[in-house]
Amino acid sequence: MIATRRFCAAAILVAFALAADFAPGARAEPRVPVETASVEGRALVERLRAGGLVLYFRHADTLGMPCDRSFRIGDREGQRNISAAGREQSRRIASSFAELGIPVEFPVLAGPVYRARDTAEFAFGASNVRVTDELLADDYAGARLSEVLAAHARLFSNPVPPGTNRLLFGHRTPAIMVLGDAVAGRAFPEGAAIVLEPVPPRGRILGIWMPAPIPGAGFHGC
């Protein structure tokens, strides 16, 4: 286990070196996730109702679940999965779109690691989800990490038609690698979405929205 953790730590350092082309030039202050009822949350919702934006969701709650062990796609038992609270949070995320009148482009896109895929599928139904390696977690990407980060940047910046919004379900670390310090630290909890205006080269952050908060949750110890 110690050797595995040392390898993962080394891999993360290499990953940040590979990701240098995607990191913003200036360090940005971390943003604060906002809830729907707040002034900032209501402003984001108004923008989202008009469409043309990208929402990059971090997977739902995993508190209390075992950490990743195998780092193999398709090995559910070896992965950190969403909790029972996370499954309910996923459903509440979908309900918030319907209740608030926010349009969604289908299929929504999700990474193949189960916690991202499950969040999308519990929220919108498996038939409305397309699983893609473009949203792979960093510690599952191996030698493909730079390719995966480039795919994230492309999905963040590709145009979205007015009247709909692109939903992506993935992981925290690739977002930090592509978008920088503004989404680091405690800025991007489980179940939150980075709201982006899709402009090159990696999208412009409008805010971080928490549509279905769970008090006391949001960050796992892994």
mmCIF file of C-alpha atoms in Angstrom:
data_model
loop_
_atom_site.group_PDB
_atom_site.id
_atom_site.type_symbol
_atom_site.label_atom_id
_atom_site.label_comp_id
_atom_site.label_asym_id
_atom_site.label_seq_id
_atom_site.Cartn_x
_atom_site.Cartn_y
_atom_site.Cartn_z
ATOM 1 C CA MET A 1 0.000 0.000 0.000
ATOM 2 C CA ILE A 2 2.839 2.436 0.879
ATOM 3 C CA ALA A 3 4.573 1.699 -2.436
ATOM 4 C CA THR A 4 1.306 2.248 -4.305
ATOM 5 C CA ARG A 5 0.744 5.601 -2.619
ATOM 6 C CA ARG A 6 4.312 6.691 -3.399
ATOM 7 C CA PHE A 7 3.769 5.739 -7.039
ATOM 8 C CA CYS A 8 0.496 7.695 -7.140
ATOM 9 C CA ALA A 9 2.156 10.746 -5.590
ATOM 10 C CA ALA A 10 4.937 10.600 -8.166
ATOM 11 C CA ALA A 11 2.398 10.183 -10.952
ATOM 12 C CA ILE A 12 0.556 13.283 -9.770
ATOM 13 C CA LEU A 13 3.782 15.336 -9.882
ATOM 14 C CA VAL A 14 4.450 14.161 -13.421
ATOM 15 C CA ALA A 15 0.823 14.891 -14.307
ATOM 16 C CA PHE A 16 1.154 18.498 -13.208
ATOM 17 C CA ALA A 17 4.270 18.862 -15.333
ATOM 18 C CA LEU A 18 2.434 17.443 -18.341
ATOM 19 C CA ALA A 19 -0.481 19.758 -17.627
ATOM 20 C CA ALA A 20 1.590 22.961 -17.762
ATOM 21 C CA ASP A 21 0.202 23.882 -21.175
ATOM 22 C CA PHE A 22 -3.315 23.968 -19.716
ATOM 23 C CA ALA A 23 -2.671 25.910 -16.509
ATOM 24 C CA PRO A 24 -3.670 29.596 -16.571
ATOM 25 C CA GLY A 25 -0.738 31.981 -16.571
ATOM 26 C CA ALA A 26 -1.762 33.845 -13.430
ATOM 27 C CA ARG A 27 -2.677 32.308 -10.103
ATOM 28 C CA ALA A 28 -6.337 32.857 -9.321
ATOM 29 C CA GLU A 29 -8.019 33.071 -5.952
ATOM 30 C CA PRO A 30 -10.116 29.980 -5.169
ATOM 31 C CA ARG A 31 -13.809 30.474 -5.826
ATOM 32 C CA VAL A 32 -16.574 29.694 -3.350
ATOM 33 C CA PRO A 33 -19.331 27.234 -4.294
ATOM 34 C CA VAL A 34 -22.747 28.898 -4.175
ATOM 35 C CA GLU A 35 -26.130 27.375 -3.422
ATOM 36 C CA THR A 36 -29.235 28.045 -5.488
ATOM 37 C CA ALA A 37 -30.930 30.264 -2.895
ATOM 38 C CA SER A 38 -27.984 32.670 -2.605
ATOM 39 C CA VAL A 39 -27.748 35.886 -4.617
ATOM 40 C CA GLU A 40 -24.836 34.486 -6.618
ATOM 41 C CA GLY A 41 -26.653 31.176 -7.114
ATOM 42 C CA ARG A 42 -29.750 32.914 -8.469
ATOM 43 C CA ALA A 43 -27.584 34.876 -10.898
ATOM 44 C CA LEU A 44 -25.967 31.670 -12.186
ATOM 45 C CA VAL A 45 -29.383 30.035 -12.580
ATOM 46 C CA GLU A 46 -30.580 32.974 -14.681
ATOM 47 C CA ARG A 47 -27.562 32.577 -16.964
ATOM 48 C CA LEU A 48 -28.153 28.837 -17.198
ATOM 49 C CA ARG A 49 -31.798 29.276 -18.186
ATOM 50 C CA ALA A 50 -30.650 31.091 -21.302
ATOM 51 C CA GLY A 51 -28.340 28.194 -22.215
ATOM 52 C CA GLY A 52 -25.098 28.197 -24.118
ATOM 53 C CA LEU A 53 -23.005 27.173 -21.087
ATOM 54 C CA VAL A 54 -21.043 24.165 -19.838
ATOM 55 C CA LEU A 55 -21.510 22.589 -16.400
ATOM 56 C CA TYR A 56 -18.682 20.345 -15.247
ATOM 57 C CA PHE A 57 -19.948 18.308 -12.292
ATOM 58 C CA ARG A 58 -17.723 16.608 -9.808
ATOM 59 C CA HIS A 59 -19.241 13.206 -8.979
ATOM 60 C CA ALA A 60 -21.691 12.996 -6.091
ATOM 61 C CA ASP A 61 -20.942 12.255 -2.419
ATOM 62 C CA THR A 62 -18.554 9.388 -1.577
ATOM 63 C CA LEU A 63 -18.173 10.024 2.161
ATOM 64 C CA GLY A 64 -17.472 6.816 4.076
ATOM 65 C CA MET A 65 -16.720 4.745 0.985
ATOM 66 C CA PRO A 66 -13.383 2.897 0.583
ATOM 67 C CA CYS A 67 -10.638 4.597 -1.442
ATOM 68 C CA ASP A 68 -9.622 3.426 -4.915
ATOM 69 C CA ARG A 69 -7.507 0.279 -4.814
ATOM 70 C CA SER A 70 -7.119 -1.142 -8.328
ATOM 71 C CA PHE A 71 -7.362 1.964 -10.579
ATOM 72 C CA ARG A 72 -8.864 -0.260 -13.276
ATOM 73 C CA ILE A 73 -11.821 0.751 -15.426
ATOM 74 C CA GLY A 74 -14.686 -1.711 -14.958
ATOM 75 C CA ASP A 75 -13.525 -2.876 -11.518
ATOM 76 C CA ARG A 76 -16.298 -1.510 -9.319
ATOM 77 C CA GLU A 77 -15.051 -3.246 -6.177
ATOM 78 C CA GLY A 78 -11.633 -1.632 -6.588
ATOM 79 C CA GLN A 79 -13.018 1.890 -6.989
ATOM 80 C CA ARG A 80 -14.376 4.516 -4.610
ATOM 81 C CA ASN A 81 -18.100 4.594 -5.347
ATOM 82 C CA ILE A 82 -20.812 7.103 -4.547
ATOM 83 C CA SER A 83 -22.594 6.566 -1.237
ATOM 84 C CA ALA A 84 -26.321 6.102 -0.632
ATOM 85 C CA ALA A 85 -26.418 9.838 0.105
ATOM 86 C CA GLY A 86 -24.589 10.401 -3.185
ATOM 87 C CA ARG A 87 -27.221 8.455 -5.118
ATOM 88 C CA GLU A 88 -29.935 10.602 -3.594
ATOM 89 C CA GLN A 89 -27.864 13.732 -4.238
ATOM 90 C CA SER A 90 -27.601 12.713 -7.912
ATOM 91 C CA ARG A 91 -31.379 12.502 -8.189
ATOM 92 C CA ARG A 92 -31.738 15.896 -6.505
ATOM 93 C CA ILE A 93 -29.284 17.398 -8.994
ATOM 94 C CA ALA A 94 -31.513 16.288 -11.875
ATOM 95 C CA SER A 95 -34.640 17.512 -10.082
ATOM 96 C CA SER A 96 -33.092 20.945 -9.663
ATOM 97 C CA PHE A 97 -32.761 21.341 -13.435
ATOM 98 C CA ALA A 98 -36.447 20.551 -13.945
ATOM 99 C CA GLU A 99 -37.600 22.719 -11.038
ATOM 100 C CA LEU A 100 -35.485 25.710 -12.096
ATOM 101 C CA GLY A 101 -36.237 25.450 -15.812
ATOM 102 C CA ILE A 102 -32.607 24.928 -16.848
ATOM 103 C CA PRO A 103 -32.357 23.248 -20.282
ATOM 104 C CA VAL A 104 -30.037 20.257 -20.743
ATOM 105 C CA GLU A 105 -28.361 18.909 -23.880
ATOM 106 C CA PHE A 106 -28.700 15.124 -24.123
ATOM 107 C CA PRO A 107 -26.896 12.863 -23.871
ATOM 108 C CA VAL A 108 -24.972 14.214 -20.913
ATOM 109 C CA LEU A 109 -21.331 13.061 -20.869
ATOM 110 C CA ALA A 110 -19.666 11.123 -18.056
ATOM 111 C CA GLY A 111 -16.298 9.566 -17.391
ATOM 112 C CA PRO A 112 -16.008 5.761 -17.140
ATOM 113 C CA VAL A 113 -14.918 5.626 -13.478
ATOM 114 C CA TYR A 114 -18.062 4.474 -11.676
ATOM 115 C CA ARG A 115 -18.510 7.419 -9.317
ATOM 116 C CA ALA A 116 -18.763 9.841 -12.259
ATOM 117 C CA ARG A 117 -20.805 7.503 -14.445
ATOM 118 C CA ASP A 118 -23.174 6.563 -11.618
ATOM 119 C CA THR A 119 -23.799 10.203 -10.712
ATOM 120 C CA ALA A 120 -24.909 10.967 -14.264
ATOM 121 C CA GLU A 121 -26.976 7.791 -14.589
ATOM 122 C CA PHE A 122 -28.759 8.158 -11.241
ATOM 123 C CA ALA A 123 -29.486 11.765 -12.187
ATOM 124 C CA PHE A 124 -30.682 11.458 -15.786
ATOM 125 C CA GLY A 125 -31.016 7.734 -16.531
ATOM 126 C CA ALA A 126 -28.517 5.507 -18.317
ATOM 127 C CA SER A 127 -30.196 6.010 -21.694
ATOM 128 C CA ASN A 128 -29.459 9.748 -21.456
ATOM 129 C CA VAL A 129 -25.757 9.315 -20.616
ATOM 130 C CA ARG A 130 -22.800 8.808 -22.946
ATOM 131 C CA VAL A 131 -19.726 7.413 -21.207
ATOM 132 C CA THR A 132 -16.468 8.760 -22.631
ATOM 133 C CA ASP A 133 -12.773 8.356 -21.845
ATOM 134 C CA GLU A 134 -12.421 12.098 -22.500
ATOM 135 C CA LEU A 135 -13.607 12.572 -18.901
ATOM 136 C CA LEU A 136 -11.345 9.932 -17.391
ATOM 137 C CA ALA A 137 -10.015 10.508 -13.871
ATOM 138 C CA ASP A 138 -6.372 11.582 -13.772
ATOM 139 C CA ASP A 139 -5.146 8.600 -11.736
ATOM 140 C CA TYR A 140 -6.753 6.197 -14.232
ATOM 141 C CA ALA A 141 -5.278 7.884 -17.305
ATOM 142 C CA GLY A 142 -1.657 6.737 -17.056
ATOM 143 C CA ALA A 143 0.324 7.695 -20.161
ATOM 144 C CA ARG A 144 -2.820 9.199 -21.703
ATOM 145 C CA LEU A 145 -3.068 12.011 -19.149
ATOM 146 C CA SER A 146 -2.066 14.856 -21.488
ATOM 147 C CA GLU A 147 -4.620 13.576 -24.028
ATOM 148 C CA VAL A 148 -7.323 13.450 -21.348
ATOM 149 C CA LEU A 149 -6.544 16.986 -20.154
ATOM 150 C CA ALA A 150 -6.689 18.261 -23.742
ATOM 151 C CA ALA A 151 -10.103 16.607 -24.092
ATOM 152 C CA HIS A 152 -11.339 18.323 -20.906
ATOM 153 C CA ALA A 153 -10.179 21.707 -22.235
ATOM 154 C CA ARG A 154 -11.925 21.035 -25.546
ATOM 155 C CA LEU A 155 -15.209 20.060 -23.864
ATOM 156 C CA PHE A 156 -14.992 23.160 -21.660
ATOM 157 C CA SER A 157 -14.506 25.472 -24.658
ATOM 158 C CA ASN A 158 -16.459 23.984 -27.577
ATOM 159 C CA PRO A 159 -19.535 26.123 -28.410
ATOM 160 C CA VAL A 160 -22.913 25.164 -26.937
ATOM 161 C CA PRO A 161 -26.109 26.200 -28.774
ATOM 162 C CA PRO A 162 -28.335 28.801 -27.087
ATOM 163 C CA GLY A 163 -31.288 27.265 -25.300
ATOM 164 C CA THR A 164 -29.396 24.275 -23.918
ATOM 165 C CA ASN A 165 -26.425 23.507 -21.652
ATOM 166 C CA ARG A 166 -23.702 20.849 -21.913
ATOM 167 C CA LEU A 167 -23.399 18.691 -18.781
ATOM 168 C CA LEU A 168 -20.166 16.848 -18.012
ATOM 169 C CA PHE A 169 -19.596 14.488 -15.061
ATOM 170 C CA GLY A 170 -16.023 13.915 -13.979
ATOM 171 C CA HIS A 171 -13.479 14.469 -11.237
ATOM 172 C CA ARG A 172 -11.832 17.256 -9.284
ATOM 173 C CA THR A 173 -8.134 16.948 -10.155
ATOM 174 C CA PRO A 174 -8.441 17.210 -13.961
ATOM 175 C CA ALA A 175 -10.459 20.400 -13.441
ATOM 176 C CA ILE A 176 -7.683 21.854 -11.286
ATOM 177 C CA MET A 177 -5.061 20.841 -13.863
ATOM 178 C CA VAL A 178 -6.973 22.564 -16.667
ATOM 179 C CA LEU A 179 -8.576 25.534 -14.862
ATOM 180 C CA GLY A 180 -6.057 26.242 -12.104
ATOM 181 C CA ASP A 181 -6.256 27.554 -8.556
ATOM 182 C CA ALA A 182 -9.746 29.027 -8.890
ATOM 183 C CA VAL A 183 -11.175 25.510 -8.478
ATOM 184 C CA ALA A 184 -8.561 24.153 -6.052
ATOM 185 C CA GLY A 185 -8.668 23.729 -2.283
ATOM 186 C CA ARG A 186 -12.232 23.584 -0.942
ATOM 187 C CA ALA A 187 -13.723 25.324 -3.970
ATOM 188 C CA PHE A 188 -15.052 22.244 -5.787
ATOM 189 C CA PRO A 189 -16.923 19.821 -3.490
ATOM 190 C CA GLU A 190 -18.491 16.533 -4.501
ATOM 191 C CA GLY A 191 -21.820 17.203 -6.231
ATOM 192 C CA ALA A 192 -20.870 20.744 -7.314
ATOM 193 C CA ALA A 193 -20.663 22.050 -10.871
ATOM 194 C CA ILE A 194 -18.196 24.494 -12.384
ATOM 195 C CA VAL A 195 -20.238 26.754 -14.666
ATOM 196 C CA LEU A 196 -18.234 27.765 -17.738
ATOM 197 C CA GLU A 197 -18.707 30.070 -20.660
ATOM 198 C CA PRO A 198 -17.364 27.938 -23.552
ATOM 199 C CA VAL A 199 -14.614 30.107 -24.971
ATOM 200 C CA PRO A 200 -11.113 28.987 -26.067
ATOM 201 C CA PRO A 201 -8.764 27.702 -24.885
ATOM 202 C CA ARG A 202 -10.355 26.129 -21.773
ATOM 203 C CA GLY A 203 -13.575 27.980 -21.022
ATOM 204 C CA ARG A 204 -14.168 30.921 -18.692
ATOM 205 C CA ILE A 205 -15.341 30.204 -15.144
ATOM 206 C CA LEU A 206 -18.580 32.003 -14.239
ATOM 207 C CA GLY A 207 -18.968 30.345 -10.853
ATOM 208 C CA ILE A 208 -19.274 27.084 -8.943
ATOM 209 C CA TRP A 209 -22.850 25.987 -8.266
ATOM 210 C CA MET A 210 -24.028 23.549 -5.586
ATOM 211 C CA PRO A 211 -27.565 22.506 -6.607
ATOM 212 C CA ALA A 212 -28.007 19.701 -4.033
ATOM 213 C CA PRO A 213 -25.761 20.292 -1.002
ATOM 214 C CA ILE A 214 -25.293 17.723 1.760
ATOM 215 C CA PRO A 215 -24.418 19.410 5.096
ATOM 216 C CA GLY A 216 -21.038 18.288 6.398
ATOM 217 C CA ALA A 217 -20.129 16.450 3.190
ATOM 218 C CA GLY A 218 -18.315 17.376 0.003
ATOM 219 C CA PHE A 219 -14.779 16.062 0.497
ATOM 220 C CA HIS A 220 -13.449 12.530 0.941
ATOM 221 C CA GLY A 221 -10.216 11.745 2.760
ATOM 222 C CA CYS A 222 -8.623 9.863 -0.134
#
